[in-house]
Amino acid sequence: MPLLTVHSRQISWTLLLVLGYLFYLLLGAVVFQLLEKQAEAHSWDRFQLEKLKFLQNYTCLDRQALEQFLQVLMEAWEKGVNPEGNSTNPSNWDFGNSFFFAGTVVTTIGYGNLAPSTVAGQVFCVFYAFFGVPLNLAFLNQLGKGLNAHLITLERWVHKPGRAQVFQTLAMAIFLTTGTLLFLVFPPLIFSYVEGWSYGEGFYFTFITLSTIGFGDYVVGTDPNKNYIPVYRSLTAIWIVFGLAWLALVFNVGADMMEKVLQLKWHKPALGLVEGAPVKVPLNGSTALWHVSHSSQFCVISKLAEGALCPFIQVTDE
């Protein structure tokens, strides 16, 4: 009977998560439609008006010829050729730009503004991504473990009664603050200066890139009217790799906290986690007692058994 109850609650929690996920997608669809659809219609009307004015000013052209020219422009843009400027524009496939493109492949950002156009390039890109994406995940995972290990080492170094929880919270605050400054606050200032964007546009590009969403509406180093230093995009690619590792840790922490908070509220009567009460946790084949000593009880005890940081539960092994 207890096992049946646990399975029933797990099914209820899964159903709640699925419904919440679908609701979030529907909410996003409605909001984006309200915000963007009218602007799209305005842009479309303006484009059609400009085409009409162009045909009126250049009577030697007919609509069919103009449509063919626009089709050529679209094909060039899809292949990464910027219609602005002239033949002196830098190549999209010099070493710096190719290095940046390789980074967008293995990190799965995929801006969409540049892609291989040859059959050989497309075939190589498939195999390159096939082996490169797991390699990138392994690298980011190892980098994340290194960051977490440093936090655990510091926590153990100053582990004193009554101070552990304070230090863990302080360490997490320093980790989040430093990462936010290095990867979300300062880079938009640089991009704004180099690219001529506003700070809001730079911040938008930064977050969309590091979260691997990568729409491609803003991409660094693509303005033909600017003279970029040769290593500009290569340095940006390195910044992206480390930023991905930091933001992935932040997302993982946020996802764990959100899941455990929801599970706590959904399963609270069955948890039996009372402040000060001992909790049995299997550890290396034996059972250890852990004391829950804080009212915030949404940290995963299994994570504690693995040695992960948790600033919300202080434990003592008996």
mmCIF file of C-alpha atoms in Angstrom:
data_model
loop_
_atom_site.group_PDB
_atom_site.id
_atom_site.type_symbol
_atom_site.label_atom_id
_atom_site.label_comp_id
_atom_site.label_asym_id
_atom_site.label_seq_id
_atom_site.Cartn_x
_atom_site.Cartn_y
_atom_site.Cartn_z
ATOM 1 C CA MET A 1 0.000 0.000 0.000
ATOM 2 C CA PRO A 2 2.745 2.574 0.808
ATOM 3 C CA LEU A 3 4.503 1.675 -2.460
ATOM 4 C CA LEU A 4 1.288 2.287 -4.373
ATOM 5 C CA THR A 5 0.933 5.657 -2.683
ATOM 6 C CA VAL A 6 4.473 6.659 -3.643
ATOM 7 C CA HIS A 7 3.905 5.677 -7.280
ATOM 8 C CA SER A 8 0.627 7.579 -7.293
ATOM 9 C CA ARG A 9 2.348 10.704 -6.012
ATOM 10 C CA GLN A 10 5.144 10.340 -8.558
ATOM 11 C CA ILE A 11 2.573 10.119 -11.349
ATOM 12 C CA SER A 12 0.771 13.157 -9.934
ATOM 13 C CA TRP A 13 4.042 15.108 -9.786
ATOM 14 C CA THR A 14 4.930 14.113 -13.365
ATOM 15 C CA LEU A 15 1.498 15.158 -14.592
ATOM 16 C CA LEU A 16 1.824 18.467 -12.758
ATOM 17 C CA LEU A 17 5.225 19.074 -14.347
ATOM 18 C CA VAL A 18 3.946 18.250 -17.851
ATOM 19 C CA LEU A 19 0.929 20.523 -17.449
ATOM 20 C CA GLY A 20 3.107 23.314 -16.066
ATOM 21 C CA TYR A 21 5.550 22.937 -18.970
ATOM 22 C CA LEU A 22 2.755 23.070 -21.560
ATOM 23 C CA PHE A 23 1.203 26.059 -19.811
ATOM 24 C CA TYR A 24 4.541 27.882 -19.893
ATOM 25 C CA LEU A 25 4.868 27.232 -23.639
ATOM 26 C CA LEU A 26 1.311 28.431 -24.266
ATOM 27 C CA LEU A 27 1.949 31.538 -22.167
ATOM 28 C CA GLY A 28 5.081 32.309 -24.176
ATOM 29 C CA ALA A 29 3.230 31.822 -27.469
ATOM 30 C CA VAL A 30 0.454 34.224 -26.452
ATOM 31 C CA VAL A 31 2.832 36.920 -25.159
ATOM 32 C CA PHE A 32 5.152 36.731 -28.179
ATOM 33 C CA GLN A 33 2.176 36.910 -30.525
ATOM 34 C CA LEU A 34 0.832 40.004 -28.774
ATOM 35 C CA LEU A 35 4.234 41.705 -28.756
ATOM 36 C CA GLU A 36 5.559 40.803 -32.217
ATOM 37 C CA LYS A 37 2.713 40.191 -34.644
ATOM 38 C CA GLN A 38 1.741 43.849 -35.062
ATOM 39 C CA ALA A 39 5.385 44.891 -35.481
ATOM 40 C CA GLU A 40 5.824 42.208 -38.154
ATOM 41 C CA ALA A 41 2.773 43.480 -40.054
ATOM 42 C CA HIS A 42 4.116 47.036 -39.855
ATOM 43 C CA SER A 43 7.509 45.934 -41.210
ATOM 44 C CA TRP A 44 5.845 44.004 -44.019
ATOM 45 C CA ASP A 45 3.689 46.990 -45.040
ATOM 46 C CA ARG A 46 6.722 49.271 -44.963
ATOM 47 C CA PHE A 47 8.722 46.847 -47.113
ATOM 48 C CA GLN A 48 5.956 46.613 -49.705
ATOM 49 C CA LEU A 49 5.668 50.418 -49.774
ATOM 50 C CA GLU A 50 9.416 50.789 -50.310
ATOM 51 C CA LYS A 51 9.274 48.306 -53.191
ATOM 52 C CA LEU A 52 6.436 50.262 -54.778
ATOM 53 C CA LYS A 53 8.361 53.550 -54.436
ATOM 54 C CA PHE A 54 11.450 51.907 -55.929
ATOM 55 C CA LEU A 55 9.490 50.732 -58.973
ATOM 56 C CA GLN A 56 7.955 54.194 -59.408
ATOM 57 C CA ASN A 57 11.383 55.875 -59.308
ATOM 58 C CA TYR A 58 12.988 53.368 -61.674
ATOM 59 C CA THR A 59 10.400 52.800 -64.365
ATOM 60 C CA CYS A 60 12.814 50.711 -66.438
ATOM 61 C CA LEU A 61 12.355 47.898 -63.935
ATOM 62 C CA ASP A 62 9.266 45.776 -63.649
ATOM 63 C CA ARG A 63 8.046 43.936 -60.591
ATOM 64 C CA GLN A 64 9.287 40.554 -61.805
ATOM 65 C CA ALA A 65 12.845 41.830 -62.262
ATOM 66 C CA LEU A 66 12.803 43.361 -58.795
ATOM 67 C CA GLU A 67 11.532 40.120 -57.252
ATOM 68 C CA GLN A 68 14.334 38.188 -58.957
ATOM 69 C CA PHE A 69 16.900 40.641 -57.601
ATOM 70 C CA LEU A 70 15.465 40.312 -54.100
ATOM 71 C CA GLN A 71 15.653 36.531 -54.441
ATOM 72 C CA VAL A 72 19.367 36.840 -55.259
ATOM 73 C CA LEU A 73 19.836 38.996 -52.163
ATOM 74 C CA MET A 74 18.035 36.451 -49.989
ATOM 75 C CA GLU A 75 20.141 33.565 -51.293
ATOM 76 C CA ALA A 76 23.328 35.547 -50.688
ATOM 77 C CA TRP A 77 22.225 36.380 -47.146
ATOM 78 C CA GLU A 78 21.362 32.739 -46.410
ATOM 79 C CA LYS A 79 24.889 31.763 -47.450
ATOM 80 C CA GLY A 80 26.450 34.323 -45.151
ATOM 81 C CA VAL A 81 27.193 37.013 -47.726
ATOM 82 C CA ASN A 82 26.292 40.462 -46.428
ATOM 83 C CA PRO A 83 24.622 42.480 -49.251
ATOM 84 C CA GLU A 84 26.021 45.698 -47.776
ATOM 85 C CA GLY A 85 29.469 46.953 -48.680
ATOM 86 C CA ASN A 86 31.501 45.803 -51.680
ATOM 87 C CA SER A 87 34.008 43.172 -52.762
ATOM 88 C CA THR A 88 36.518 44.371 -50.159
ATOM 89 C CA ASN A 89 34.404 42.883 -47.355
ATOM 90 C CA PRO A 90 36.410 40.418 -45.230
ATOM 91 C CA SER A 91 35.793 36.727 -45.869
ATOM 92 C CA ASN A 92 33.375 34.856 -43.655
ATOM 93 C CA TRP A 93 35.714 31.883 -43.808
ATOM 94 C CA ASP A 94 39.070 33.294 -42.758
ATOM 95 C CA PHE A 95 40.676 31.552 -39.784
ATOM 96 C CA GLY A 96 39.160 33.784 -37.101
ATOM 97 C CA ASN A 97 35.631 33.498 -38.479
ATOM 98 C CA SER A 98 36.044 29.759 -39.093
ATOM 99 C CA PHE A 99 37.205 29.302 -35.479
ATOM 100 C CA PHE A 100 34.140 31.203 -34.284
ATOM 101 C CA PHE A 101 31.891 29.067 -36.505
ATOM 102 C CA ALA A 102 33.462 25.857 -35.173
ATOM 103 C CA GLY A 103 32.658 27.057 -31.654
ATOM 104 C CA THR A 104 29.015 27.706 -32.551
ATOM 105 C CA VAL A 105 28.772 24.166 -33.970
ATOM 106 C CA VAL A 106 30.113 22.217 -30.982
ATOM 107 C CA THR A 107 28.253 24.422 -28.482
ATOM 108 C CA THR A 108 25.003 23.978 -30.497
ATOM 109 C CA ILE A 109 24.409 27.741 -30.547
ATOM 110 C CA GLY A 110 23.929 27.775 -34.321
ATOM 111 C CA TYR A 111 23.206 31.446 -35.053
ATOM 112 C CA GLY A 112 21.961 30.576 -38.533
ATOM 113 C CA ASN A 113 23.629 33.514 -40.272
ATOM 114 C CA LEU A 114 26.409 31.326 -41.667
ATOM 115 C CA ALA A 115 26.487 27.705 -42.795
ATOM 116 C CA PRO A 116 28.552 25.517 -45.127
ATOM 117 C CA SER A 117 27.425 25.842 -48.754
ATOM 118 C CA THR A 118 29.498 23.048 -50.310
ATOM 119 C CA VAL A 119 28.555 19.371 -50.082
ATOM 120 C CA ALA A 120 31.974 18.542 -48.629
ATOM 121 C CA GLY A 121 31.575 21.283 -46.015
ATOM 122 C CA GLN A 122 28.112 20.080 -45.049
ATOM 123 C CA VAL A 123 29.247 16.448 -44.713
ATOM 124 C CA PHE A 124 32.259 17.467 -42.624
ATOM 125 C CA CYS A 125 30.021 19.677 -40.454
ATOM 126 C CA VAL A 126 27.770 16.687 -39.655
ATOM 127 C CA PHE A 127 30.664 14.480 -38.526
ATOM 128 C CA TYR A 128 32.405 17.393 -36.811
ATOM 129 C CA ALA A 129 29.264 18.092 -34.757
ATOM 130 C CA PHE A 130 28.682 14.370 -34.121
ATOM 131 C CA PHE A 131 31.990 14.063 -32.281
ATOM 132 C CA GLY A 132 32.352 17.703 -31.214
ATOM 133 C CA VAL A 133 29.074 18.099 -29.303
ATOM 134 C CA PRO A 134 29.823 15.215 -26.863
ATOM 135 C CA LEU A 135 33.387 16.509 -26.514
ATOM 136 C CA ASN A 136 32.056 19.968 -25.681
ATOM 137 C CA LEU A 137 29.614 18.522 -23.129
ATOM 138 C CA ALA A 138 32.409 16.522 -21.503
ATOM 139 C CA PHE A 139 34.607 19.633 -21.366
ATOM 140 C CA LEU A 140 31.861 21.792 -19.864
ATOM 141 C CA ASN A 141 31.016 19.035 -17.376
ATOM 142 C CA GLN A 142 34.640 18.798 -16.270
ATOM 143 C CA LEU A 143 34.887 22.574 -16.033
ATOM 144 C CA GLY A 144 31.735 22.644 -13.921
ATOM 145 C CA LYS A 145 33.100 19.918 -11.652
ATOM 146 C CA GLY A 146 36.268 21.956 -11.199
ATOM 147 C CA LEU A 147 34.311 25.037 -10.169
ATOM 148 C CA ASN A 148 32.176 22.983 -7.790
ATOM 149 C CA ALA A 149 35.257 21.265 -6.327
ATOM 150 C CA HIS A 150 36.808 24.639 -5.484
ATOM 151 C CA LEU A 151 33.636 25.667 -3.676
ATOM 152 C CA ILE A 152 33.582 22.400 -1.696
ATOM 153 C CA THR A 153 37.275 22.765 -0.796
ATOM 154 C CA LEU A 154 36.710 26.263 0.510
ATOM 155 C CA GLU A 155 33.664 25.094 2.476
ATOM 156 C CA ARG A 156 35.640 22.320 4.170
ATOM 157 C CA TRP A 157 38.565 24.642 4.884
ATOM 158 C CA VAL A 158 36.463 26.990 6.998
ATOM 159 C CA HIS A 159 34.050 24.389 8.295
ATOM 160 C CA LYS A 160 33.318 25.475 11.828
ATOM 161 C CA PRO A 161 30.209 25.000 13.988
ATOM 162 C CA GLY A 162 27.705 27.739 13.332
ATOM 163 C CA ARG A 163 29.607 29.163 10.355
ATOM 164 C CA ALA A 164 29.277 26.523 7.637
ATOM 165 C CA GLN A 165 25.868 27.630 6.421
ATOM 166 C CA VAL A 166 26.870 31.298 6.408
ATOM 167 C CA PHE A 167 30.004 30.556 4.412
ATOM 168 C CA GLN A 168 28.177 28.343 1.920
ATOM 169 C CA THR A 169 25.671 31.099 1.290
ATOM 170 C CA LEU A 170 28.487 33.647 0.973
ATOM 171 C CA ALA A 171 30.433 31.394 -1.420
ATOM 172 C CA MET A 172 27.369 30.928 -3.599
ATOM 173 C CA ALA A 173 26.742 34.684 -3.591
ATOM 174 C CA ILE A 174 30.361 35.354 -4.635
ATOM 175 C CA PHE A 175 30.130 32.702 -7.361
ATOM 176 C CA LEU A 176 26.937 34.184 -8.780
ATOM 177 C CA THR A 177 28.094 37.801 -8.486
ATOM 178 C CA THR A 178 31.501 37.205 -10.072
ATOM 179 C CA GLY A 179 30.022 35.155 -12.917
ATOM 180 C CA THR A 180 27.306 37.716 -13.537
ATOM 181 C CA LEU A 181 29.867 40.502 -13.815
ATOM 182 C CA LEU A 182 32.278 38.535 -16.033
ATOM 183 C CA PHE A 183 29.729 36.969 -18.357
ATOM 184 C CA LEU A 184 26.576 39.109 -18.304
ATOM 185 C CA VAL A 185 27.392 42.665 -17.192
ATOM 186 C CA PHE A 186 30.830 43.618 -18.588
ATOM 187 C CA PRO A 187 30.701 41.872 -22.022
ATOM 188 C CA PRO A 188 27.690 43.913 -23.239
ATOM 189 C CA LEU A 189 29.734 47.059 -22.569
ATOM 190 C CA ILE A 190 32.481 45.762 -24.877
ATOM 191 C CA PHE A 191 30.043 44.613 -27.546
ATOM 192 C CA SER A 192 28.196 47.918 -27.391
ATOM 193 C CA TYR A 193 31.451 49.803 -27.965
ATOM 194 C CA VAL A 194 32.774 47.580 -30.760
ATOM 195 C CA GLU A 195 29.525 46.827 -32.592
ATOM 196 C CA GLY A 196 27.719 50.110 -32.017
ATOM 197 C CA TRP A 197 24.829 48.427 -30.217
ATOM 198 C CA SER A 198 22.937 49.755 -27.231
ATOM 199 C CA TYR A 199 23.679 48.145 -23.883
ATOM 200 C CA GLY A 200 20.301 46.420 -23.998
ATOM 201 C CA GLU A 201 21.107 44.896 -27.379
ATOM 202 C CA GLY A 202 24.509 43.786 -26.101
ATOM 203 C CA PHE A 203 22.957 42.169 -23.037
ATOM 204 C CA TYR A 204 20.341 40.493 -25.216
ATOM 205 C CA PHE A 205 23.070 39.046 -27.474
ATOM 206 C CA THR A 206 25.080 37.917 -24.449
ATOM 207 C CA PHE A 207 22.271 35.983 -22.802
ATOM 208 C CA ILE A 208 20.858 34.542 -26.032
ATOM 209 C CA THR A 209 24.360 33.313 -26.907
ATOM 210 C CA LEU A 210 25.371 31.827 -23.548
ATOM 211 C CA SER A 211 22.016 30.086 -23.199
ATOM 212 C CA THR A 212 22.687 28.499 -26.652
ATOM 213 C CA ILE A 213 19.410 29.880 -28.006
ATOM 214 C CA GLY A 214 21.316 31.697 -30.759
ATOM 215 C CA PHE A 215 18.655 33.398 -32.886
ATOM 216 C CA GLY A 216 21.229 34.983 -35.173
ATOM 217 C CA ASP A 217 19.638 38.434 -35.258
ATOM 218 C CA TYR A 218 22.709 39.807 -33.448
ATOM 219 C CA VAL A 219 26.123 38.321 -34.233
ATOM 220 C CA VAL A 220 29.492 39.882 -33.450
ATOM 221 C CA GLY A 221 31.995 40.738 -36.159
ATOM 222 C CA THR A 222 29.585 40.839 -39.112
ATOM 223 C CA ASP A 223 29.349 44.576 -39.889
ATOM 224 C CA PRO A 224 31.217 45.193 -43.182
ATOM 225 C CA ASN A 225 31.662 48.870 -42.322
ATOM 226 C CA LYS A 226 33.785 48.135 -39.237
ATOM 227 C CA ASN A 227 37.425 47.125 -38.977
ATOM 228 C CA TYR A 228 37.673 44.376 -36.367
ATOM 229 C CA ILE A 229 40.918 43.147 -34.868
ATOM 230 C CA PRO A 230 41.829 39.696 -36.282
ATOM 231 C CA VAL A 231 41.360 37.819 -32.993
ATOM 232 C CA TYR A 232 38.082 39.519 -32.057
ATOM 233 C CA ARG A 233 35.777 36.617 -32.911
ATOM 234 C CA SER A 234 38.265 34.019 -31.663
ATOM 235 C CA LEU A 235 38.388 35.709 -28.253
ATOM 236 C CA THR A 236 34.600 35.885 -28.294
ATOM 237 C CA ALA A 237 34.450 32.127 -28.922
ATOM 238 C CA ILE A 238 36.676 31.458 -25.888
ATOM 239 C CA TRP A 239 34.510 33.749 -23.754
ATOM 240 C CA ILE A 240 31.438 31.824 -24.936
ATOM 241 C CA VAL A 241 32.887 28.466 -23.826
ATOM 242 C CA PHE A 242 33.586 29.612 -20.261
ATOM 243 C CA GLY A 243 30.317 31.528 -20.114
ATOM 244 C CA LEU A 244 28.435 28.394 -21.149
ATOM 245 C CA ALA A 245 29.991 26.440 -18.263
ATOM 246 C CA TRP A 246 29.033 29.118 -15.718
ATOM 247 C CA LEU A 247 25.491 29.624 -16.978
ATOM 248 C CA ALA A 248 24.935 25.862 -17.204
ATOM 249 C CA LEU A 249 25.778 25.580 -13.489
ATOM 250 C CA VAL A 250 23.388 28.418 -12.703
ATOM 251 C CA PHE A 251 20.626 26.779 -14.737
ATOM 252 C CA ASN A 252 21.240 23.420 -13.038
ATOM 253 C CA VAL A 253 21.058 24.971 -9.572
ATOM 254 C CA GLY A 254 17.899 26.844 -10.514
ATOM 255 C CA ALA A 255 16.294 23.734 -12.010
ATOM 256 C CA ASP A 256 17.117 21.631 -8.924
ATOM 257 C CA MET A 257 15.762 24.274 -6.575
ATOM 258 C CA MET A 258 12.583 24.739 -8.613
ATOM 259 C CA GLU A 259 11.976 20.998 -8.851
ATOM 260 C CA LYS A 260 12.533 20.397 -5.149
ATOM 261 C CA VAL A 261 10.392 23.345 -4.090
ATOM 262 C CA LEU A 262 7.522 22.070 -6.222
ATOM 263 C CA GLN A 263 8.029 18.495 -5.040
ATOM 264 C CA LEU A 264 8.127 19.640 -1.420
ATOM 265 C CA LYS A 265 4.817 21.430 -1.781
ATOM 266 C CA TRP A 266 3.289 18.527 -3.679
ATOM 267 C CA HIS A 267 4.633 15.754 -1.387
ATOM 268 C CA LYS A 268 4.943 17.635 1.871
ATOM 269 C CA PRO A 269 2.726 15.336 3.973
ATOM 270 C CA ALA A 270 4.800 12.296 3.002
ATOM 271 C CA LEU A 271 8.254 13.765 3.410
ATOM 272 C CA GLY A 272 8.307 13.950 7.183
ATOM 273 C CA LEU A 273 11.270 16.352 7.173
ATOM 274 C CA VAL A 274 10.930 18.131 10.485
ATOM 275 C CA GLU A 275 13.505 20.623 11.626
ATOM 276 C CA GLY A 276 15.997 18.898 13.886
ATOM 277 C CA ALA A 277 14.730 15.408 12.991
ATOM 278 C CA PRO A 278 17.221 12.754 11.840
ATOM 279 C CA VAL A 279 16.914 11.425 8.272
ATOM 280 C CA LYS A 280 18.396 8.095 7.171
ATOM 281 C CA VAL A 281 20.470 8.278 3.993
ATOM 282 C CA PRO A 282 22.210 5.272 2.328
ATOM 283 C CA LEU A 283 25.886 6.106 1.925
ATOM 284 C CA ASN A 284 28.448 3.667 0.491
ATOM 285 C CA GLY A 285 26.452 0.602 1.475
ATOM 286 C CA SER A 286 25.678 1.838 4.991
ATOM 287 C CA THR A 287 22.984 4.047 6.466
ATOM 288 C CA ALA A 288 23.935 7.398 7.962
ATOM 289 C CA LEU A 289 21.803 9.794 9.992
ATOM 290 C CA TRP A 290 21.520 13.401 8.815
ATOM 291 C CA HIS A 291 19.865 16.162 10.804
ATOM 292 C CA VAL A 292 17.711 18.730 9.004
ATOM 293 C CA SER A 293 18.500 21.977 10.799
ATOM 294 C CA HIS A 294 16.939 24.677 8.645
ATOM 295 C CA SER A 295 13.376 25.393 7.640
ATOM 296 C CA SER A 296 14.309 25.478 3.950
ATOM 297 C CA GLN A 297 14.107 21.764 3.229
ATOM 298 C CA PHE A 298 14.243 21.634 -0.552
ATOM 299 C CA CYS A 299 17.876 20.559 -1.029
ATOM 300 C CA VAL A 300 18.348 17.033 -2.304
ATOM 301 C CA ILE A 301 19.779 14.789 0.409
ATOM 302 C CA SER A 302 21.283 12.507 -2.239
ATOM 303 C CA LYS A 303 23.284 15.478 -3.446
ATOM 304 C CA LEU A 304 24.648 15.906 0.053
ATOM 305 C CA ALA A 305 25.684 12.255 0.084
ATOM 306 C CA GLU A 306 27.644 12.930 -3.114
ATOM 307 C CA GLY A 307 29.397 15.858 -1.450
ATOM 308 C CA ALA A 308 27.622 18.650 -3.337
ATOM 309 C CA LEU A 309 27.179 22.063 -1.749
ATOM 310 C CA CYS A 310 23.830 22.860 -0.203
ATOM 311 C CA PRO A 311 23.530 26.135 1.723
ATOM 312 C CA PHE A 312 20.013 25.362 2.911
ATOM 313 C CA ILE A 313 20.519 22.184 4.988
ATOM 314 C CA GLN A 314 23.178 21.730 7.605
ATOM 315 C CA VAL A 315 23.906 18.088 8.346
ATOM 316 C CA THR A 316 25.727 16.186 11.064
ATOM 317 C CA ASP A 317 26.757 12.570 10.652
ATOM 318 C CA GLU A 318 26.005 10.334 13.637
#
